Coordinates of C-alpha atoms and ligand atoms in Angstrom, one line a residue:
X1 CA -54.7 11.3 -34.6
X2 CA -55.0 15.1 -35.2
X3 CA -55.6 18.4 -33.2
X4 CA -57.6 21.1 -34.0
X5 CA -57.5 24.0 -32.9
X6 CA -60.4 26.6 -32.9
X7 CA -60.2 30.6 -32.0
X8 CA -62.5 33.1 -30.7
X9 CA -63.7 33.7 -34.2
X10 CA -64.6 30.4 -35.2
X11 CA -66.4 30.3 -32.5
X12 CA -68.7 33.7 -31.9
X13 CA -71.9 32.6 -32.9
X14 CA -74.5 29.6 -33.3
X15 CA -73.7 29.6 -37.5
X16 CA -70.0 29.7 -36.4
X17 CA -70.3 26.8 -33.7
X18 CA -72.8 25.2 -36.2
X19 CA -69.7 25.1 -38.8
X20 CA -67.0 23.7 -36.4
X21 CA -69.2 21.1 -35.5
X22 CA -69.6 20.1 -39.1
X23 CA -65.6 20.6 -39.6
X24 CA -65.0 18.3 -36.8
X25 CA -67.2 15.5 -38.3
X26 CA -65.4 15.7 -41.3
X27 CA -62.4 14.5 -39.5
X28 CA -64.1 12.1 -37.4
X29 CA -61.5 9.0 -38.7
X30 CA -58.5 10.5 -37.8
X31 CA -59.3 10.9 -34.6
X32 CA -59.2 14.4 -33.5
X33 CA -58.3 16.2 -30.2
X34 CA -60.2 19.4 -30.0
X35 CA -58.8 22.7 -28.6
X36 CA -60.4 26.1 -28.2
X37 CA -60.0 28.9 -26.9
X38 CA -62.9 31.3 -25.6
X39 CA -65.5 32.5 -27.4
X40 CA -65.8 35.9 -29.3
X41 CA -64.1 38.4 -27.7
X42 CA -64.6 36.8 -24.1
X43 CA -61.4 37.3 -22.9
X44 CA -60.8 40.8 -23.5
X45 CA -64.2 41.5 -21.8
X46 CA -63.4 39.7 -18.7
X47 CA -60.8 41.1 -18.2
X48 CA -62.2 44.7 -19.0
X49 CA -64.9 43.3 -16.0
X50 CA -62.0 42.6 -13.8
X51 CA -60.6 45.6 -14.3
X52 CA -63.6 47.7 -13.4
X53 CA -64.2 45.6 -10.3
X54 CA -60.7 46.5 -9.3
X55 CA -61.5 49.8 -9.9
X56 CA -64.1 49.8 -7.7
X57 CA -66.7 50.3 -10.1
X58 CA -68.8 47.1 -9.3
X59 CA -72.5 47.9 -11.0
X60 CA -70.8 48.4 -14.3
X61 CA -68.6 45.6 -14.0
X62 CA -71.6 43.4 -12.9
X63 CA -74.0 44.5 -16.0
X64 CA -71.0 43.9 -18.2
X65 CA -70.8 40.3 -16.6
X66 CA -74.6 39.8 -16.7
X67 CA -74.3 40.6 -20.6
X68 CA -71.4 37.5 -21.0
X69 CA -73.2 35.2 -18.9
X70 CA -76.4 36.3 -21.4
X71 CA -74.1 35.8 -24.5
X72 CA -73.0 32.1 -22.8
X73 CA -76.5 30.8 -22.2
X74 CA -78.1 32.4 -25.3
X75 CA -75.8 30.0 -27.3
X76 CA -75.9 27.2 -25.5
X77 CA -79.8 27.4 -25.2
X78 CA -79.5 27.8 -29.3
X79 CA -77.4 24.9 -29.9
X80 CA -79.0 22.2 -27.7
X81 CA -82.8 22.0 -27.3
X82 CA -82.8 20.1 -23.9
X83 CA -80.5 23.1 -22.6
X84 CA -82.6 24.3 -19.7
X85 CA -83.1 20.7 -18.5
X86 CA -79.3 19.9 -18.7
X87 CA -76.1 19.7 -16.6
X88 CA -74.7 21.9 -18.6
X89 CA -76.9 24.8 -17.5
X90 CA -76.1 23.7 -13.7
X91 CA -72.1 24.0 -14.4
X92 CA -72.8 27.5 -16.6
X93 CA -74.6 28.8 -14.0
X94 CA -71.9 27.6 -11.4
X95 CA -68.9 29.0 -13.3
X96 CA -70.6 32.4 -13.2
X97 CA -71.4 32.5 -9.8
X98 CA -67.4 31.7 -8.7
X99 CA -66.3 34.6 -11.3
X100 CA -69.0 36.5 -9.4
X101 CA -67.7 36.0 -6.4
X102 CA -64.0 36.5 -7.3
X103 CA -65.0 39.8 -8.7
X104 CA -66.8 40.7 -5.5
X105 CA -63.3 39.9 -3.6
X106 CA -61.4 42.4 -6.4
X107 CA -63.5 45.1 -6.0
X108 CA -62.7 44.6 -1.4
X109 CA -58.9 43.9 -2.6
X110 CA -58.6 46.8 -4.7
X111 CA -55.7 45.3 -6.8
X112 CA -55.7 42.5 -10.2
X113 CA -52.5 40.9 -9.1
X114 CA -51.6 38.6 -12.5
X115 CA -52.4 35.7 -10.5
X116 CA -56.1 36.4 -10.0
X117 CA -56.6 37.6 -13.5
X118 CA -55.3 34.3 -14.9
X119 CA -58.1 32.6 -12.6
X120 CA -60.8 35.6 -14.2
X121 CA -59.8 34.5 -17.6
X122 CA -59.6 31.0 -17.3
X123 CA -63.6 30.8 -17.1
X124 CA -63.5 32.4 -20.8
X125 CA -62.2 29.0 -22.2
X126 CA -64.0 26.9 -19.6
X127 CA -67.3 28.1 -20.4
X128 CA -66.9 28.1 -23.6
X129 CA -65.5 23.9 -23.9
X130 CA -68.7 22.9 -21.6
X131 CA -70.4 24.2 -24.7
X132 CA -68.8 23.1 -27.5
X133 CA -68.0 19.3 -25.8
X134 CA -71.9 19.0 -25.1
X135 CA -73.0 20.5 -28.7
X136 CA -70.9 18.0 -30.0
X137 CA -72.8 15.0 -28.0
X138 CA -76.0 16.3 -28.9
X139 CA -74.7 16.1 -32.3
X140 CA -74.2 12.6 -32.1
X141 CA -69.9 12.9 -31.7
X142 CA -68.6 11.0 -28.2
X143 CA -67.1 14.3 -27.0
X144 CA -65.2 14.1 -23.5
X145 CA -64.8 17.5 -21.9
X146 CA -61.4 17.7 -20.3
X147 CA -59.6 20.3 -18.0
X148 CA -56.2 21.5 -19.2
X149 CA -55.2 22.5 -16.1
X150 CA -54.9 19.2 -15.0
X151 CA -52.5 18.4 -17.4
X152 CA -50.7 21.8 -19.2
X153 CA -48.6 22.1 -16.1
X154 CA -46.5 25.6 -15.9
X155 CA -44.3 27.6 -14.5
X156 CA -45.6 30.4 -11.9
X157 CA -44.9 33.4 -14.4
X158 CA -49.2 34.0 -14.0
X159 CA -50.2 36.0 -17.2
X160 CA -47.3 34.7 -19.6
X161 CA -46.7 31.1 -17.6
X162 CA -44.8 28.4 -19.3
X163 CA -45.2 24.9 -19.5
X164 CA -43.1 22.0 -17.6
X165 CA -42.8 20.4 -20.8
X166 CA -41.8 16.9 -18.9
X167 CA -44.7 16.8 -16.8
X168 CA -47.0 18.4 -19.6
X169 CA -46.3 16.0 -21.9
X170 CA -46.3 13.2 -19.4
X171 CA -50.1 14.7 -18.5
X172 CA -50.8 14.8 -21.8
X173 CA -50.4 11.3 -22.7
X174 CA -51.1 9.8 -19.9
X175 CA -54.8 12.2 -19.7
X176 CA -56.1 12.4 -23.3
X177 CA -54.5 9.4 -25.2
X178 CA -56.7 6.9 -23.2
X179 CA -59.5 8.6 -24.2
X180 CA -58.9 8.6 -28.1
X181 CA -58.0 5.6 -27.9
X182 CA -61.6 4.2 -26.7
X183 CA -63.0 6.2 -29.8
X184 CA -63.5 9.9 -27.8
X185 CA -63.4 13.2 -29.4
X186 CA -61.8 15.3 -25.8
X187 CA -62.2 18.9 -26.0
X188 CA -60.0 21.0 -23.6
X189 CA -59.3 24.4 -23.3
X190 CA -56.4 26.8 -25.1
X191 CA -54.6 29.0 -23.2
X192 CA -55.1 27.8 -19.8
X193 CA -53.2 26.0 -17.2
X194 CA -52.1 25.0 -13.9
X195 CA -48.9 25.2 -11.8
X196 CA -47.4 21.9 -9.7
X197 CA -49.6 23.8 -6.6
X198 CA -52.7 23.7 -8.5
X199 CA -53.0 28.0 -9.2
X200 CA -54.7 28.9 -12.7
X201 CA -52.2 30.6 -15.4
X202 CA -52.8 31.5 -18.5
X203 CA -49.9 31.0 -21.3
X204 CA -50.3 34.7 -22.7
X205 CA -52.7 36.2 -25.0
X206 CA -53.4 34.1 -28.1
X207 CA -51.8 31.2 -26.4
X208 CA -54.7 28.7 -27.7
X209 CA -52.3 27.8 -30.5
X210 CA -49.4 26.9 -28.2
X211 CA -51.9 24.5 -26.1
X212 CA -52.8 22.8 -29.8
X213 CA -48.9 22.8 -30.8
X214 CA -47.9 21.2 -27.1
X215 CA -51.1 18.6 -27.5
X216 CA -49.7 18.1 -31.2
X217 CA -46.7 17.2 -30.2
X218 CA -46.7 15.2 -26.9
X219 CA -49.5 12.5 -29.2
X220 CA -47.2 12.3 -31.9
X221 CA -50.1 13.4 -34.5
X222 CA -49.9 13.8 -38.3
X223 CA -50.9 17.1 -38.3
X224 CA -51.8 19.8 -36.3
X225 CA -54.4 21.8 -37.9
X226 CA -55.4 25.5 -36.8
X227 CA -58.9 27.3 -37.5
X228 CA -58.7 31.0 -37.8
X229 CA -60.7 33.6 -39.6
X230 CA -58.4 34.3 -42.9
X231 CA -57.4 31.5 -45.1
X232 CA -54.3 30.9 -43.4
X233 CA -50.4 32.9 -43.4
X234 CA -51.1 35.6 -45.5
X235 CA -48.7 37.8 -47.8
X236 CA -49.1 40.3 -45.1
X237 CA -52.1 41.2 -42.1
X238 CA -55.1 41.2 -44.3
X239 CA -56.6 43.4 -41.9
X240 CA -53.6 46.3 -42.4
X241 CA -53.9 45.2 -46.1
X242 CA -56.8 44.4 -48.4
X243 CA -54.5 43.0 -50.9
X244 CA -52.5 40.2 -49.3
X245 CA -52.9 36.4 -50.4
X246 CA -51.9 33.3 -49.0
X247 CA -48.9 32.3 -48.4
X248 CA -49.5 28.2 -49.5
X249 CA -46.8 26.6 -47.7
X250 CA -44.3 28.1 -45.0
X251 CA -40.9 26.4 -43.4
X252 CA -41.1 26.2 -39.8
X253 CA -38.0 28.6 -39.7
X254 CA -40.4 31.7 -41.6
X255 CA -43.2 30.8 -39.4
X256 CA -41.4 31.4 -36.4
X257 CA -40.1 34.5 -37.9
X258 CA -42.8 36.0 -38.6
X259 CA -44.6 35.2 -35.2
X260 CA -41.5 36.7 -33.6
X261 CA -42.0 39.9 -35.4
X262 CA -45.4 40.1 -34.7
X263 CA -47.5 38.6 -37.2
X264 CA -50.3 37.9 -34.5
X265 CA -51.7 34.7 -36.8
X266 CA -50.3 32.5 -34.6
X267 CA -48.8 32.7 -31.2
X268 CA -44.8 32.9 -31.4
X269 CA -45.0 29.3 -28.6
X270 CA -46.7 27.7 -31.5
X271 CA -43.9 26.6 -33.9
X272 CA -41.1 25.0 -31.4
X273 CA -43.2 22.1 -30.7
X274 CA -44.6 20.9 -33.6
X275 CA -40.8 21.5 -35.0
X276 CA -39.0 19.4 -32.8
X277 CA -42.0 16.6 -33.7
X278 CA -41.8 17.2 -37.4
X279 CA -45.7 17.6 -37.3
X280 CA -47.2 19.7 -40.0
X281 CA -49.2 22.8 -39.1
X282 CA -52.1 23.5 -41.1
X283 CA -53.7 27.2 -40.3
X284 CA -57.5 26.9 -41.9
X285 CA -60.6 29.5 -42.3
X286 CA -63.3 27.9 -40.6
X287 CA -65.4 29.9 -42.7
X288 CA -64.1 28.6 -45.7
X289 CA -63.3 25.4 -45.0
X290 CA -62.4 23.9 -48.6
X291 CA -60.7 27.2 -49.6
X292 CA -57.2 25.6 -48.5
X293 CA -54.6 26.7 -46.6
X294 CA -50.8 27.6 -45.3
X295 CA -49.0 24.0 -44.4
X296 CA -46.0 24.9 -42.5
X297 CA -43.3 22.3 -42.7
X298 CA -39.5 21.8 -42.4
X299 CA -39.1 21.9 -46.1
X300 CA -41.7 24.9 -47.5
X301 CA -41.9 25.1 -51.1
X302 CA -39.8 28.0 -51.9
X303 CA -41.6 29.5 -54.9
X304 CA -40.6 31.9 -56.6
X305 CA -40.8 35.1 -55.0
X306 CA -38.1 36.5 -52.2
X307 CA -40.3 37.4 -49.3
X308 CA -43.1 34.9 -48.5
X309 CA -44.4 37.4 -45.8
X310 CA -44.1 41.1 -44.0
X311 CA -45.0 41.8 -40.2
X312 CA -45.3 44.6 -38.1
X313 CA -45.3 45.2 -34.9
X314 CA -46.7 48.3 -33.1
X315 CA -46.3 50.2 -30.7
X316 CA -42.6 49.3 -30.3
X317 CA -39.9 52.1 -28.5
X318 CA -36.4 53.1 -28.9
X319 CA -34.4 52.3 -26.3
X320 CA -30.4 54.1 -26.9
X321 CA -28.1 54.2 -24.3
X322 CA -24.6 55.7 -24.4
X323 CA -22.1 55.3 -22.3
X324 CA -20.9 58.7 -20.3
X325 CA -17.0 57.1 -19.8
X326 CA -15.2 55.7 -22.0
X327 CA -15.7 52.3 -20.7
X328 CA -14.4 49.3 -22.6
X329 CA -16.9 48.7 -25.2
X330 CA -17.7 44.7 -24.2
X331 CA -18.0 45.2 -20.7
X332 CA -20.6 47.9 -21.5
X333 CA -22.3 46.3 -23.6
X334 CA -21.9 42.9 -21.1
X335 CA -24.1 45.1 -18.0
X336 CA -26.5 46.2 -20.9
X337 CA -27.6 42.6 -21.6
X338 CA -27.4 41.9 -17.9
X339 CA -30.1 44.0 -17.5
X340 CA -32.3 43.3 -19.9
X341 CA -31.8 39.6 -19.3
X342 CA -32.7 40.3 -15.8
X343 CA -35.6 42.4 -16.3
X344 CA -36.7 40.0 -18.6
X345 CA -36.8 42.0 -22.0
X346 CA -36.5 40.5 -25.2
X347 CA -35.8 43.5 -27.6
X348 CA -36.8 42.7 -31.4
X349 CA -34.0 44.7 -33.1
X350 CA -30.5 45.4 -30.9
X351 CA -27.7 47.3 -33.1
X352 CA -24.4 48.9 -31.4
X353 CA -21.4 50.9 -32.4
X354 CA -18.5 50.8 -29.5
X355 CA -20.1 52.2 -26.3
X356 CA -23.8 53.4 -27.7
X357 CA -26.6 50.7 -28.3
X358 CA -30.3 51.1 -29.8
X359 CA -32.8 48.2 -28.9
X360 CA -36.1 48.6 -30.5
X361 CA -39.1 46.9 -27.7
X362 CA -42.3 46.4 -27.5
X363 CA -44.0 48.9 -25.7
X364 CA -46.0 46.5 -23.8
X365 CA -42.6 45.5 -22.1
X366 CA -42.9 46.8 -18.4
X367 CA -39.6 48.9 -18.3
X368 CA -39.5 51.8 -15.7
X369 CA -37.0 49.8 -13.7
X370 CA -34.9 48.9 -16.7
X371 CA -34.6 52.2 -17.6
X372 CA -33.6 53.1 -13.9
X373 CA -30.6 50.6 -13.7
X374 CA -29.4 51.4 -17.6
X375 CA -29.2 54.7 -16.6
X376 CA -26.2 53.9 -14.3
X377 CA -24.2 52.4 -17.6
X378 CA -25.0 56.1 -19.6
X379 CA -27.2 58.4 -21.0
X380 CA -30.6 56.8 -21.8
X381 CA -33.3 58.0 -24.5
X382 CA -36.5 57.0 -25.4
X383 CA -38.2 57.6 -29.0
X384 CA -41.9 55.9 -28.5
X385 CA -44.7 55.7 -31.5
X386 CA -42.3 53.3 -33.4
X387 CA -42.7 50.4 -35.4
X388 CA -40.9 47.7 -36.9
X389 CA -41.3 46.0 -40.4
X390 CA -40.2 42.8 -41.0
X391 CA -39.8 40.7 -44.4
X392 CA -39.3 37.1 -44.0
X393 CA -38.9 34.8 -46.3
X394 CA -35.9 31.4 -46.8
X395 CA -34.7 32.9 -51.2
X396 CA -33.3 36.0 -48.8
X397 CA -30.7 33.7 -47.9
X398 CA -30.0 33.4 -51.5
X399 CA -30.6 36.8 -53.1
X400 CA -28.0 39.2 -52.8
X401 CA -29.9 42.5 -54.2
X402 CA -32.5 42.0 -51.7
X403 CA -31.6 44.9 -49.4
X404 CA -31.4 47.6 -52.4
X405 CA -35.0 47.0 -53.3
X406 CA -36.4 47.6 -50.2
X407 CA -34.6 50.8 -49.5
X408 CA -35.9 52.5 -52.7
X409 CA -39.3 51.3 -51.6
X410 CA -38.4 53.7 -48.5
X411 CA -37.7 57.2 -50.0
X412 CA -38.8 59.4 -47.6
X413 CA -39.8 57.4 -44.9
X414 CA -37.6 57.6 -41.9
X415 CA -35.8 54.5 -40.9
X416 CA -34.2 54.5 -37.3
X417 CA -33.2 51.0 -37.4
X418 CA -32.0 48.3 -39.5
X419 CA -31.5 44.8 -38.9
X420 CA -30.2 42.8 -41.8
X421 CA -27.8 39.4 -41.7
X422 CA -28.5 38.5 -38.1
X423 CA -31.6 36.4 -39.3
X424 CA -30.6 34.9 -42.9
X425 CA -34.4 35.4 -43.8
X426 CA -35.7 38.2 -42.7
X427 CA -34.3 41.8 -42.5
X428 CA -35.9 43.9 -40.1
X429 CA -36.6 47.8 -40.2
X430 CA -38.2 50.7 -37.7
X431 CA -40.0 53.3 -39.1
X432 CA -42.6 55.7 -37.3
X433 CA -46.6 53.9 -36.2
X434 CA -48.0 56.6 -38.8
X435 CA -45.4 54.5 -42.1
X436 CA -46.3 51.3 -41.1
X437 CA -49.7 51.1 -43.7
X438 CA -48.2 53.0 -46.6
X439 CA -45.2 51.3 -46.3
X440 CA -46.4 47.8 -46.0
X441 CA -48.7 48.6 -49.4
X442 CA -45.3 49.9 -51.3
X443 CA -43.1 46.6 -50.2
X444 CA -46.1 44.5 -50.9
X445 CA -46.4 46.1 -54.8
X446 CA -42.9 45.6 -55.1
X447 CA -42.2 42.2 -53.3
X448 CA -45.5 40.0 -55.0
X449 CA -45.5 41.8 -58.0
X450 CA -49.0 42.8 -58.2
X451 CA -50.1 46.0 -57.7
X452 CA -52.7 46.2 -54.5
X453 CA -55.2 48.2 -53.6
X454 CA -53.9 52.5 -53.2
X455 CA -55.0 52.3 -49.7
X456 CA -55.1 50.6 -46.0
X457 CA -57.8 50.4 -44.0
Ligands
ADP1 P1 -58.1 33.3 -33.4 O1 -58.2 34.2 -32.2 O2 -59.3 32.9 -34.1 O3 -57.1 32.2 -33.2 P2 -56.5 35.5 -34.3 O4 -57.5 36.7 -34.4 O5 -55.7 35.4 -33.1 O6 -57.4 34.2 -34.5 O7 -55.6 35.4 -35.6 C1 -56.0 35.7 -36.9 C2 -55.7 37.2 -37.2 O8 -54.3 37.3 -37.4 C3 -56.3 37.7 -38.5 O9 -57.6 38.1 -38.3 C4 -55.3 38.8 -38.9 O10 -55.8 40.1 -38.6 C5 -54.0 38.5 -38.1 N1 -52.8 38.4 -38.9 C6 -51.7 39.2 -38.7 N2 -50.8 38.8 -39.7 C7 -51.3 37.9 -40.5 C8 -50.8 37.2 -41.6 N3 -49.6 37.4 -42.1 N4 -51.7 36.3 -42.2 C9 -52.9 36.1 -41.7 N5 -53.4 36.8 -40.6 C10 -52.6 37.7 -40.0
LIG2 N1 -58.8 33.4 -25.4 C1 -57.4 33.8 -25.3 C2 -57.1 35.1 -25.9 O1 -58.0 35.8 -26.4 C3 -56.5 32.7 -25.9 C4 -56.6 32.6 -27.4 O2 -57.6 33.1 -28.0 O3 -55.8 32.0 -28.0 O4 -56.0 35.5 -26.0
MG3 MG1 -57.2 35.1 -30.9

């Protein structure tokens, strides 16, 4: 048994779904389970449409639904000839009329609480299954649509929920096992789920991966394979940087690394589960399907250079706060991490000296009332339009000049913050938004040893 796993981009178009379809053939003997996520860039545009309605601007937000559902049923009338004859027209048609009508309560409401958003997302991945799974029977493949919500069972935190793993992975098995089993393909949705009472979350943008990884893991498969748009973990974002290459094979330990640290190829949920399986992750290009890979695995082949990957991260913030008294330097630093712990803020790099201590966040963190109660503890500062650089690879552990090189690929950048020997493979930097391209370009020259291209685009 396998899962696959297939993004937005795999899935944008009638060539695209016309690929995946073929991709999933392929693998029809070792039984797959399928996951995607929505189509295109669905998600952000509902949730640009729920905004708007929230807004009070209901005409636009309506023509900007009218042009999804348009998008929806042009596909779906493209893929399956029978399409205005079918069901799956009838439960289309029905899933836009409930996000219509959720939209027309936002726009009385006035307010997209994270609970209702999750529900206006959801319809993204939903929509975009009932296509795929009945593509895939009018291709001749036993598909069985299947509702994640009834078995990816979360927590309550709507917009970033996390799964009960017990009941998850009882739900799992217990749901979509049966169904392999009696030679089914099920396709469910990414990203999606349900708490105990039955509400829709959402496990956090990207979170299609961490569906596949949890699916991956509670069957036991051999492998969990991924279906992106680049041909796989890269040498660094091929977007920031023309001249990165694939990384062939990646330890668990540098994936999750580099996901922390913001490589978005995969979502940071994704590694823990197939980890604690021992399941292999394969990340594919579903436009390229025989141009090979990343396998990430305990045991990566370590190769031969010292960094098997860079990330960024941007926009990230300086937080430094210093105490006023001269307090004892572990209880200060004891409410610090009280606070961020309760506010729930997970910075990327913390360093401290006695009573003063820097923590480079995200700037996506919500932290007005963080700042507030640190305030009490000292004087706080914020530096914003920051971002951090991140190496990663397992020879760092190993090489003991590593640090040197990097700083005199850094002449004349500023450096506010350096994290080196709290990770054994990675060392961490932050540098202003405006470094982050030029900077990744020099550390790439140096680091793979070929030059790249003199620019970023
Ligand atoms: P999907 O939505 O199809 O799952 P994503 O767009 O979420 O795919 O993830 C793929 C994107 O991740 C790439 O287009 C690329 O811009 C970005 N990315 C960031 N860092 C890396 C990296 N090191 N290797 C490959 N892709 C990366
Ligand atoms: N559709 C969701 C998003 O855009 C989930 C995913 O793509 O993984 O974030
Ligand atoms: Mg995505």
């Amino acid at each position: 048994m396998i899962v696959m796993k297939f993004g937005g981009t795999s899935i944008e178009d009638i060539p695209s779904i016309e690929r995946i379809v073929g991709i999933i053939k392929s693998r029809l003997e070792q039984q797959p389970v399928v996951v995607n996520s929505a189509m295109g860039k669905t998600t952000r545009r509902l949730l640009e449409i729920a905004q708007l309605s929230a807004d009070g601007r209901d005409e636009r937000a309506l023509l900007l639904l009218k042009e999804v559902r348009g998008y929806h049923s042009d596909l779906a009338r493209g893929l399956m000839p029978d399409f205005e004859k079918s069901d799956v027209r009838t439960t289309l048609e029905s899933y836009f009329e409930e996000l219509q009508k959720l939209l027309g309560g936002l726009s009385v409401l006035r307010e997209l609480t994270p609970r209702i958003q999750d529900r206006i997302l959801s319809y993204g991945e939903l929509v975009a299954t009932t296509i795929i799974a009945s593509t895939l029977q009018d291709r001749g493949i036993s598909a069985r649509w299947l509702d994640a919500r009834d078995f990816i069972i979360t927590d309550e935190r709507f917009t970033r929920a996390r799964p009960v793993d017990e009941l998850t992975f009882r739900g799992i098995q217990e749901k979509v096992r049966p169904l392999v089993e009696a030679g089914h393909v099920p396709v469910t949705q990414g990203f999606i789920g349900s708490t105990r009472n039955g509400d829709t979350t959402t496990l956090g943008f990207e979170g299609s991966d961490f569906t596949a990884a949890l699916a991956g893991a509670a069957l036991d498969v051999s492998t969990i394979e991924i279906w992106k748009d680049v041909n796989g973990i890269m040498t660094a974002d091929p977007h920031i940087f023309a001249g990165a290459r694939t990384a062939d094979t990646v330890s668990f330990a540098e994936a999750s690394a580099l996901t922390f640290f913001g490589a978005k190829v995969l979502h940071p949920g994704t590694i823990a589960p197939a980890c604690r399986k021992d399941i292999p992750v394969n990340i594919y290009n579903s436009r390229q399907p025989d141009a090979g890979g990343t396998t990430i695995t305990a045991q990566a082949n370590e190769g031969t250079n010292i960094v098997k990957s860079i990330a960024y991260h941007m926009p990230v913030c300086i937080m430094n706060i210093v105490s006023d008294d001269h307090v004892d330097p572990a209880a200060f630093l004891r409410a610090v991490f009280d606070i961020i712990d309760r506010e729930g803020i997970v910075p990327r790099v913390v360093t401290t000296a006695g009573t003063g201590i820097a923590m480079a966040v995200s700037a996506s963190e919500e932290m007005a009332h963080a700042i507030e109660e640190l305030s009490r503890l000292g004087t706080v500062t914020i530096a914003r339009e920051k971002a951090t650089i991140s190496l990663v690879g397992e020879n760092i552990r190993t090489t003991g000049d590593f640090a040197p090189v990097v700083f005199q690929n850094l002449e004349a950048v500023n450096v506010y913050m350096v994290a080196q020997g709290a990770s054994p493979i990675s060392l961490t930097f932050v540098v202003d938004e405006a470094d982050v391209c030029p900077v990744i370009t020099r550390l790439h020259e140096a680091f793979f040893r070929e030059p790249g291209p003199d620019r970023c685009d």
